[in-house]
mmCIF file of N, CA and C in Angstrom:
data_model
loop_
_atom_site.group_PDB
_atom_site.id
_atom_site.type_symbol
_atom_site.label_atom_id
_atom_site.label_comp_id
_atom_site.label_asym_id
_atom_site.label_seq_id
_atom_site.Cartn_x
_atom_site.Cartn_y
_atom_site.Cartn_z
ATOM 1 N N MET A 259 0.784 -1.182 0.087
ATOM 2 C CA MET A 259 0.063 0.042 0.147
ATOM 3 C C MET A 259 0.733 1.093 0.087
ATOM 4 N N LYS A 260 0.413 2.250 -0.644
ATOM 5 C CA LYS A 260 1.074 3.547 -0.843
ATOM 6 C C LYS A 260 0.194 4.593 -0.371
ATOM 7 N N LEU A 261 0.867 5.729 -0.072
ATOM 8 C CA LEU A 261 0.216 6.982 0.139
ATOM 9 C C LEU A 261 0.666 8.000 -0.869
ATOM 10 N N ILE A 262 -0.239 8.486 -1.668
ATOM 11 C CA ILE A 262 0.053 9.513 -2.698
ATOM 12 C C ILE A 262 -0.326 10.921 -2.243
ATOM 13 N N ILE A 263 0.552 11.836 -2.099
ATOM 14 C CA ILE A 263 0.213 13.179 -1.710
ATOM 15 C C ILE A 263 0.475 13.983 -3.010
ATOM 16 N N ALA A 264 -0.556 14.657 -3.661
ATOM 17 C CA ALA A 264 -0.490 15.234 -4.796
ATOM 18 C C ALA A 264 -0.941 16.695 -4.688
ATOM 19 N N ILE A 265 -0.071 17.698 -4.914
ATOM 20 C CA ILE A 265 -0.339 19.019 -4.726
ATOM 21 C C ILE A 265 -0.628 19.746 -6.160
ATOM 22 N N VAL A 266 -1.920 20.199 -6.431
ATOM 23 C CA VAL A 266 -2.236 20.703 -7.787
ATOM 24 C C VAL A 266 -2.708 22.013 -7.533
ATOM 25 N N GLN A 267 -2.663 22.943 -8.543
ATOM 26 C CA GLN A 267 -3.275 24.258 -8.592
ATOM 27 C C GLN A 267 -4.792 24.100 -8.403
ATOM 28 N N ASP A 268 -5.449 25.116 -7.704
ATOM 29 C CA ASP A 268 -6.864 25.095 -7.573
ATOM 30 C C ASP A 268 -7.543 25.027 -8.983
ATOM 31 N N ASP A 269 -7.111 25.593 -10.061
ATOM 32 C CA ASP A 269 -7.802 25.510 -11.302
ATOM 33 C C ASP A 269 -7.919 24.021 -11.731
ATOM 34 N N ASP A 270 -7.115 23.068 -11.367
ATOM 35 C CA ASP A 270 -7.185 21.740 -11.742
ATOM 36 C C ASP A 270 -7.959 20.782 -10.741
ATOM 37 N N GLU A 271 -8.385 21.313 -9.660
ATOM 38 C CA GLU A 271 -8.949 20.508 -8.580
ATOM 39 C C GLU A 271 -10.207 19.973 -9.002
ATOM 40 N N VAL A 272 -11.088 20.648 -9.610
ATOM 41 C CA VAL A 272 -12.434 20.075 -9.944
ATOM 42 C C VAL A 272 -12.381 18.882 -11.079
ATOM 43 N N ILE A 273 -11.410 19.156 -11.984
ATOM 44 C CA ILE A 273 -11.228 18.137 -13.146
ATOM 45 C C ILE A 273 -10.636 16.917 -12.532
ATOM 46 N N LEU A 274 -9.759 17.029 -11.563
ATOM 47 C CA LEU A 274 -9.018 15.842 -10.917
ATOM 48 C C LEU A 274 -10.035 15.045 -9.947
ATOM 49 N N THR A 275 -10.756 15.908 -9.389
ATOM 50 C CA THR A 275 -11.863 15.229 -8.401
ATOM 51 C C THR A 275 -12.808 14.449 -9.180
ATOM 52 N N GLU A 276 -13.266 14.932 -10.246
ATOM 53 C CA GLU A 276 -14.161 14.201 -11.207
ATOM 54 C C GLU A 276 -13.482 12.845 -11.602
ATOM 55 N N ALA A 277 -12.232 13.031 -12.242
ATOM 56 C CA ALA A 277 -11.548 11.977 -12.772
ATOM 57 C C ALA A 277 -11.299 10.878 -11.666
ATOM 58 N N PHE A 278 -11.021 11.333 -10.426
ATOM 59 C CA PHE A 278 -10.849 10.302 -9.300
ATOM 60 C C PHE A 278 -12.028 9.544 -8.992
ATOM 61 N N LYS A 279 -13.280 10.377 -9.138
ATOM 62 C CA LYS A 279 -14.503 9.632 -8.869
ATOM 63 C C LYS A 279 -14.924 8.587 -9.990
ATOM 64 N N GLU A 280 -14.650 8.897 -11.248
ATOM 65 C CA GLU A 280 -14.912 8.018 -12.311
ATOM 66 C C GLU A 280 -13.940 6.760 -12.174
ATOM 67 N N ALA A 281 -12.810 7.027 -11.776
ATOM 68 C CA ALA A 281 -11.828 5.832 -11.537
ATOM 69 C C ALA A 281 -12.061 5.029 -10.303
ATOM 70 N N LYS A 282 -12.935 5.508 -9.491
ATOM 71 C CA LYS A 282 -13.314 4.962 -8.026
ATOM 72 C C LYS A 282 -12.097 5.031 -7.176
ATOM 73 N N ILE A 283 -11.342 6.116 -7.337
ATOM 74 C CA ILE A 283 -10.221 6.361 -6.378
ATOM 75 C C ILE A 283 -10.683 7.328 -5.318
ATOM 76 N N ARG A 284 -10.703 6.837 -4.133
ATOM 77 C CA ARG A 284 -10.964 7.802 -2.924
ATOM 78 C C ARG A 284 -9.835 8.600 -2.568
ATOM 79 N N ALA A 285 -10.091 9.893 -2.303
ATOM 80 C CA ALA A 285 -9.023 10.892 -1.982
ATOM 81 C C ALA A 285 -9.537 11.934 -0.962
ATOM 82 N N THR A 286 -8.581 12.324 -0.136
ATOM 83 C CA THR A 286 -8.990 13.354 0.840
ATOM 84 C C THR A 286 -8.448 14.718 0.352
ATOM 85 N N LYS A 287 -9.153 15.763 0.321
ATOM 86 C CA LYS A 287 -8.625 17.023 -0.295
ATOM 87 C C LYS A 287 -8.408 18.006 0.881
ATOM 88 N N LEU A 288 -7.298 18.652 0.758
ATOM 89 C CA LEU A 288 -6.969 19.755 1.746
ATOM 90 C C LEU A 288 -6.721 20.994 0.985
ATOM 91 N N SER A 289 -7.220 22.107 1.447
ATOM 92 C CA SER A 289 -6.910 23.381 0.864
ATOM 93 C C SER A 289 -5.521 23.841 1.240
ATOM 94 N N THR A 290 -4.680 24.209 0.374
ATOM 95 C CA THR A 290 -3.268 24.655 0.832
ATOM 96 C C THR A 290 -2.924 25.876 -0.007
ATOM 97 N N THR A 291 -1.909 26.592 0.631
ATOM 98 C CA THR A 291 -1.402 27.745 -0.126
ATOM 99 C C THR A 291 0.128 27.655 -0.099
ATOM 100 N N GLY A 292 0.688 28.186 -1.162
ATOM 101 C CA GLY A 292 2.161 28.165 -1.035
ATOM 102 C C GLY A 292 2.804 28.366 -2.379
ATOM 103 N N GLY A 293 4.065 28.074 -2.363
ATOM 104 C CA GLY A 293 4.774 28.167 -3.666
ATOM 105 C C GLY A 293 5.204 29.506 -3.906
ATOM 106 N N PHE A 294 5.758 29.705 -5.192
ATOM 107 C CA PHE A 294 6.344 30.881 -5.492
ATOM 108 C C PHE A 294 5.361 32.033 -5.620
ATOM 109 N N LEU A 295 4.063 31.778 -6.143
ATOM 110 C CA LEU A 295 3.027 32.833 -6.235
ATOM 111 C C LEU A 295 2.116 32.980 -5.016
ATOM 112 N N ARG A 296 2.313 32.132 -4.107
ATOM 113 C CA ARG A 296 1.352 32.070 -2.886
ATOM 114 C C ARG A 296 0.019 31.851 -3.286
ATOM 115 N N ALA A 297 -0.210 31.162 -4.330
ATOM 116 C CA ALA A 297 -1.621 30.980 -4.876
ATOM 117 C C ALA A 297 -2.219 29.650 -4.157
ATOM 118 N N GLY A 298 -3.499 29.636 -4.368
ATOM 119 C CA GLY A 298 -4.214 28.524 -3.826
ATOM 120 C C GLY A 298 -3.848 27.244 -4.456
ATOM 121 N N ASN A 299 -3.806 26.168 -3.654
ATOM 122 C CA ASN A 299 -3.579 24.913 -4.212
ATOM 123 C C ASN A 299 -4.414 23.969 -3.537
ATOM 124 N N THR A 300 -4.613 22.659 -4.179
ATOM 125 C CA THR A 300 -5.413 21.618 -3.303
ATOM 126 C C THR A 300 -4.435 20.555 -3.241
ATOM 127 N N THR A 301 -4.345 19.905 -2.085
ATOM 128 C CA THR A 301 -3.597 18.731 -1.847
ATOM 129 C C THR A 301 -4.343 17.567 -1.643
ATOM 130 N N PHE A 302 -4.144 16.545 -2.539
ATOM 131 C CA PHE A 302 -5.027 15.234 -2.432
ATOM 132 C C PHE A 302 -4.179 14.221 -1.735
ATOM 133 N N MET A 303 -4.759 13.574 -0.693
ATOM 134 C CA MET A 303 -4.099 12.440 -0.019
ATOM 135 C C MET A 303 -4.807 11.108 -0.450
ATOM 136 N N ILE A 304 -4.120 10.245 -0.935
ATOM 137 C CA ILE A 304 -4.692 9.020 -1.527
ATOM 138 C C ILE A 304 -4.092 7.725 -0.942
ATOM 139 N N GLY A 305 -4.703 6.906 -0.124
ATOM 140 C CA GLY A 305 -4.326 5.631 0.231
ATOM 141 C C GLY A 305 -4.675 4.633 -0.949
ATOM 142 N N ILE A 306 -3.627 3.865 -1.492
ATOM 143 C CA ILE A 306 -3.962 3.257 -2.644
ATOM 144 C C ILE A 306 -3.103 1.937 -2.719
ATOM 145 N N ASP A 307 -3.700 0.844 -3.250
ATOM 146 C CA ASP A 307 -2.959 -0.335 -3.345
ATOM 147 C C ASP A 307 -1.789 -0.161 -4.353
ATOM 148 N N ASP A 308 -0.565 -1.021 -4.262
ATOM 149 C CA ASP A 308 0.537 -0.773 -5.130
ATOM 150 C C ASP A 308 0.289 -0.994 -6.422
ATOM 151 N N ASP A 309 -0.665 -1.889 -6.817
ATOM 152 C CA ASP A 309 -0.910 -2.126 -8.301
ATOM 153 C C ASP A 309 -1.832 -0.998 -8.979
ATOM 154 N N LYS A 310 -2.375 -0.156 -8.128
ATOM 155 C CA LYS A 310 -3.303 0.942 -8.719
ATOM 156 C C LYS A 310 -2.586 2.375 -8.802
ATOM 157 N N VAL A 311 -1.211 2.357 -8.225
ATOM 158 C CA VAL A 311 -0.550 3.575 -8.251
ATOM 159 C C VAL A 311 -0.288 4.193 -9.683
ATOM 160 N N ASP A 312 0.087 3.343 -10.465
ATOM 161 C CA ASP A 312 0.370 3.938 -11.964
ATOM 162 C C ASP A 312 -0.892 4.556 -12.549
ATOM 163 N N ASN A 313 -2.121 3.866 -12.395
ATOM 164 C CA ASN A 313 -3.343 4.415 -12.934
ATOM 165 C C ASN A 313 -3.609 5.802 -12.227
ATOM 166 N N ALA A 314 -3.369 5.891 -10.947
ATOM 167 C CA ALA A 314 -3.688 7.225 -10.104
ATOM 168 C C ALA A 314 -2.674 8.254 -10.764
ATOM 169 N N LEU A 315 -1.376 7.910 -10.830
ATOM 170 C CA LEU A 315 -0.478 8.779 -11.440
ATOM 171 C C LEU A 315 -0.729 9.359 -12.821
ATOM 172 N N SER A 316 -1.285 8.470 -13.715
ATOM 173 C CA SER A 316 -1.710 8.872 -15.154
ATOM 174 C C SER A 316 -2.985 9.900 -14.979
ATOM 175 N N ILE A 317 -3.827 9.588 -14.166
ATOM 176 C CA ILE A 317 -4.916 10.564 -13.869
ATOM 177 C C ILE A 317 -4.341 11.885 -13.536
ATOM 178 N N ILE A 318 -3.471 12.058 -12.547
ATOM 179 C CA ILE A 318 -3.001 13.155 -11.970
ATOM 180 C C ILE A 318 -2.266 13.943 -13.252
ATOM 181 N N LYS A 319 -1.452 13.222 -13.811
ATOM 182 C CA LYS A 319 -0.716 13.904 -14.900
ATOM 183 C C LYS A 319 -1.540 14.446 -15.970
ATOM 184 N N GLU A 320 -2.710 13.586 -16.368
ATOM 185 C CA GLU A 320 -3.546 14.061 -17.432
ATOM 186 C C GLU A 320 -4.342 15.200 -17.004
ATOM 187 N N CYS A 321 -4.690 15.400 -15.721
ATOM 188 C CA CYS A 321 -5.614 16.440 -15.244
ATOM 189 C C CYS A 321 -4.909 17.770 -14.697
ATOM 190 N N SER A 322 -3.738 17.702 -14.449
ATOM 191 C CA SER A 322 -2.827 18.788 -14.045
ATOM 192 C C SER A 322 -1.969 19.431 -14.997
ATOM 193 N N LYS A 323 -2.435 20.365 -15.765
ATOM 194 C CA LYS A 323 -1.675 20.905 -16.926
ATOM 195 C C LYS A 323 -0.914 22.115 -16.421
ATOM 196 N N ARG A 324 0.284 22.363 -17.131
ATOM 197 C CA ARG A 324 1.026 23.606 -16.916
ATOM 198 C C ARG A 324 0.455 24.632 -17.880
ATOM 199 N N ARG A 325 0.550 25.733 -17.399
ATOM 200 C CA ARG A 325 -0.129 26.914 -18.241
ATOM 201 C C ARG A 325 0.786 28.074 -18.045
ATOM 202 N N GLU A 326 0.836 29.184 -18.844
ATOM 203 C CA GLU A 326 1.684 30.418 -18.777
ATOM 204 C C GLU A 326 0.564 31.431 -18.077
ATOM 205 N N GLN A 327 1.228 32.270 -17.139
ATOM 206 C CA GLN A 327 0.383 33.282 -16.497
ATOM 207 C C GLN A 327 1.245 34.519 -16.270
ATOM 208 N N PHE A 328 0.585 35.652 -16.393
ATOM 209 C CA PHE A 328 1.369 36.976 -16.140
ATOM 210 C C PHE A 328 1.132 37.360 -14.764
ATOM 211 N N VAL A 329 2.204 37.757 -14.033
ATOM 212 C CA VAL A 329 2.018 38.133 -12.666
ATOM 213 C C VAL A 329 2.895 39.467 -12.379
ATOM 214 N N SER A 330 2.526 40.155 -11.528
ATOM 215 C CA SER A 330 3.421 41.335 -11.216
ATOM 216 C C SER A 330 4.209 41.046 -9.959
ATOM 217 N N MET A 331 5.412 41.285 -9.865
ATOM 218 C CA MET A 331 6.172 40.907 -8.681
ATOM 219 C C MET A 331 5.932 42.120 -7.746
ATOM 220 N N PRO A 332 5.988 41.858 -6.304
ATOM 221 C CA PRO A 332 5.793 42.932 -5.432
ATOM 222 C C PRO A 332 6.737 44.066 -5.478
ATOM 223 N N THR A 333 6.305 45.262 -5.247
ATOM 224 C CA THR A 333 7.105 46.267 -5.236
ATOM 225 C C THR A 333 8.108 46.337 -4.124
ATOM 226 N N ASN A 334 9.271 46.724 -4.315
ATOM 227 C CA ASN A 334 10.294 46.808 -3.242
ATOM 228 C C ASN A 334 10.410 48.183 -2.787
ATOM 229 N N TYR A 335 10.112 48.592 -1.658
ATOM 230 C CA TYR A 335 10.137 49.952 -1.209
ATOM 231 C C TYR A 335 11.469 50.306 -0.490
ATOM 232 N N ASP A 336 12.411 49.422 -0.580
ATOM 233 C CA ASP A 336 13.618 49.728 0.087
ATOM 234 C C ASP A 336 14.697 50.321 -0.856
ATOM 235 N N VAL A 337 14.269 50.455 -2.069
ATOM 236 C CA VAL A 337 15.245 50.927 -3.120
ATOM 237 C C VAL A 337 14.609 52.190 -3.762
ATOM 238 N N ASN A 338 15.438 52.835 -4.714
ATOM 239 C CA ASN A 338 14.899 53.954 -5.369
ATOM 240 C C ASN A 338 13.711 53.750 -6.087
ATOM 241 N N TYR A 339 12.722 54.687 -6.086
ATOM 242 C CA TYR A 339 11.501 54.408 -6.753
ATOM 243 C C TYR A 339 11.546 54.309 -8.251
ATOM 244 N N ASP A 340 12.640 54.795 -8.751
ATOM 245 C CA ASP A 340 12.787 54.884 -10.379
ATOM 246 C C ASP A 340 13.013 53.267 -10.750
ATOM 247 N N ILE A 341 13.566 52.524 -9.897
ATOM 248 C CA ILE A 341 14.041 51.150 -10.305
ATOM 249 C C ILE A 341 13.043 50.175 -9.587
ATOM 250 N N SER A 342 12.154 50.492 -8.841
ATOM 251 C CA SER A 342 11.337 49.689 -7.986
ATOM 252 C C SER A 342 9.903 49.402 -8.755
ATOM 253 N N GLN A 343 9.735 50.090 -9.875
ATOM 254 C CA GLN A 343 8.471 49.820 -10.649
ATOM 255 C C GLN A 343 8.498 48.408 -11.047
ATOM 256 N N THR A 344 7.287 47.795 -11.206
ATOM 257 C CA THR A 344 7.323 46.415 -11.516
ATOM 258 C C THR A 344 6.592 46.174 -12.855
ATOM 259 N N PHE A 345 6.786 45.293 -13.720
ATOM 260 C CA PHE A 345 6.097 44.969 -14.874
ATOM 261 C C PHE A 345 5.709 43.502 -14.785
ATOM 262 N N PRO A 346 4.506 43.170 -15.508
ATOM 263 C CA PRO A 346 4.108 41.753 -15.486
ATOM 264 C C PRO A 346 5.094 40.996 -16.016
ATOM 265 N N VAL A 347 5.322 39.643 -15.229
ATOM 266 C CA VAL A 347 6.286 38.730 -15.775
ATOM 267 C C VAL A 347 5.568 37.345 -16.076
ATOM 268 N N GLN A 348 5.944 36.759 -17.179
ATOM 269 C CA GLN A 348 5.262 35.617 -17.614
ATOM 270 C C GLN A 348 5.952 34.461 -16.856
ATOM 271 N N VAL A 349 5.168 33.560 -16.127
ATOM 272 C CA VAL A 349 5.675 32.342 -15.459
ATOM 273 C C VAL A 349 4.841 31.347 -15.814
ATOM 274 N N GLU A 350 5.414 30.075 -15.731
ATOM 275 C CA GLU A 350 4.774 28.735 -15.878
ATOM 276 C C GLU A 350 4.114 28.310 -14.442
ATOM 277 N N VAL A 351 2.741 28.134 -14.550
ATOM 278 C CA VAL A 351 2.109 27.504 -13.374
ATOM 279 C C VAL A 351 1.393 26.324 -13.656
ATOM 280 N N GLY A 352 0.850 25.625 -12.533
ATOM 281 C CA GLY A 352 0.251 24.353 -12.875
ATOM 282 C C GLY A 352 1.128 23.232 -12.662
ATOM 283 N N GLY A 353 0.565 22.044 -13.212
ATOM 284 C CA GLY A 353 1.125 20.838 -13.014
ATOM 285 C C GLY A 353 0.972 20.201 -11.759
ATOM 286 N N ALA A 354 1.699 19.242 -11.400
ATOM 287 C CA ALA A 354 1.512 18.726 -10.070
ATOM 288 C C ALA A 354 2.797 18.357 -9.423
ATOM 289 N N THR A 355 2.748 18.420 -8.078
ATOM 290 C CA THR A 355 4.004 17.889 -7.293
ATOM 291 C C THR A 355 3.439 16.628 -6.511
ATOM 292 N N VAL A 356 4.058 15.526 -6.742
ATOM 293 C CA VAL A 356 3.477 14.363 -6.293
ATOM 294 C C VAL A 356 4.605 13.635 -5.357
ATOM 295 N N PHE A 357 4.077 13.227 -4.084
ATOM 296 C CA PHE A 357 5.067 12.293 -3.435
ATOM 297 C C PHE A 357 4.376 10.991 -3.192
ATOM 298 N N ILE A 358 5.165 9.863 -3.231
ATOM 299 C CA ILE A 358 4.577 8.477 -2.991
ATOM 300 C C ILE A 358 5.445 7.909 -1.859
ATOM 301 N N LEU A 359 4.628 7.606 -0.835
ATOM 302 C CA LEU A 359 5.273 7.051 0.460
ATOM 303 C C LEU A 359 4.680 5.559 0.667
ATOM 304 N N PRO A 360 5.628 4.890 1.251
ATOM 305 C CA PRO A 360 5.163 3.499 1.601
ATOM 306 C C PRO A 360 4.234 3.648 2.896
ATOM 307 N N VAL A 361 3.362 2.674 2.869
ATOM 308 C CA VAL A 361 2.381 2.759 4.148
ATOM 309 C C VAL A 361 2.490 1.399 4.848
ATOM 310 N N ASP A 362 2.908 1.512 6.222
ATOM 311 C CA ASP A 362 3.042 0.264 7.011
ATOM 312 C C ASP A 362 1.707 -0.315 7.387
ATOM 313 N N GLN A 363 0.834 0.535 7.626
ATOM 314 C CA GLN A 363 -0.539 0.034 8.117
ATOM 315 C C GLN A 363 -1.573 1.071 7.809
ATOM 316 N N PHE A 364 -2.677 0.578 7.424
ATOM 317 C CA PHE A 364 -3.806 1.417 7.021
ATOM 318 C C PHE A 364 -5.075 0.968 7.734
ATOM 319 N N LEU A 365 -5.721 1.867 8.447
ATOM 320 C CA LEU A 365 -6.880 1.449 9.306
ATOM 321 C C LEU A 365 -7.982 2.399 9.005
ATOM 322 N N GLN A 366 -9.198 1.968 9.127
ATOM 323 C CA GLN A 366 -10.404 2.774 9.021
ATOM 324 C C GLN A 366 -11.402 2.467 10.179
ATOM 325 N N PHE A 367 -11.792 3.506 10.787
ATOM 326 C CA PHE A 367 -12.656 3.261 11.945
ATOM 327 C C PHE A 367 -14.025 3.860 11.838
#
């Protein structure tokens, strides 16, 4: 048995939740924040049998797409105002960060 922890962007949460339901994969969702942009994320925790891990990973990969987004970097007030103006910067967001951990014991009460 494995524990899959998958962190995805909130934009991908609904699609991934539906894909897990269709595949009959049970997952616990946690609202999380972090990363470079401090944007909202969803963390899925999935307890799954070893032989079903590859299927779950393919669903996560298919539903968690990378995309380009423009963001403004925060203004730095510690320097001269002439050089502290910000301009939108294009960054790549999305995708998934996945951890797979061995599970010694799994109980449900």
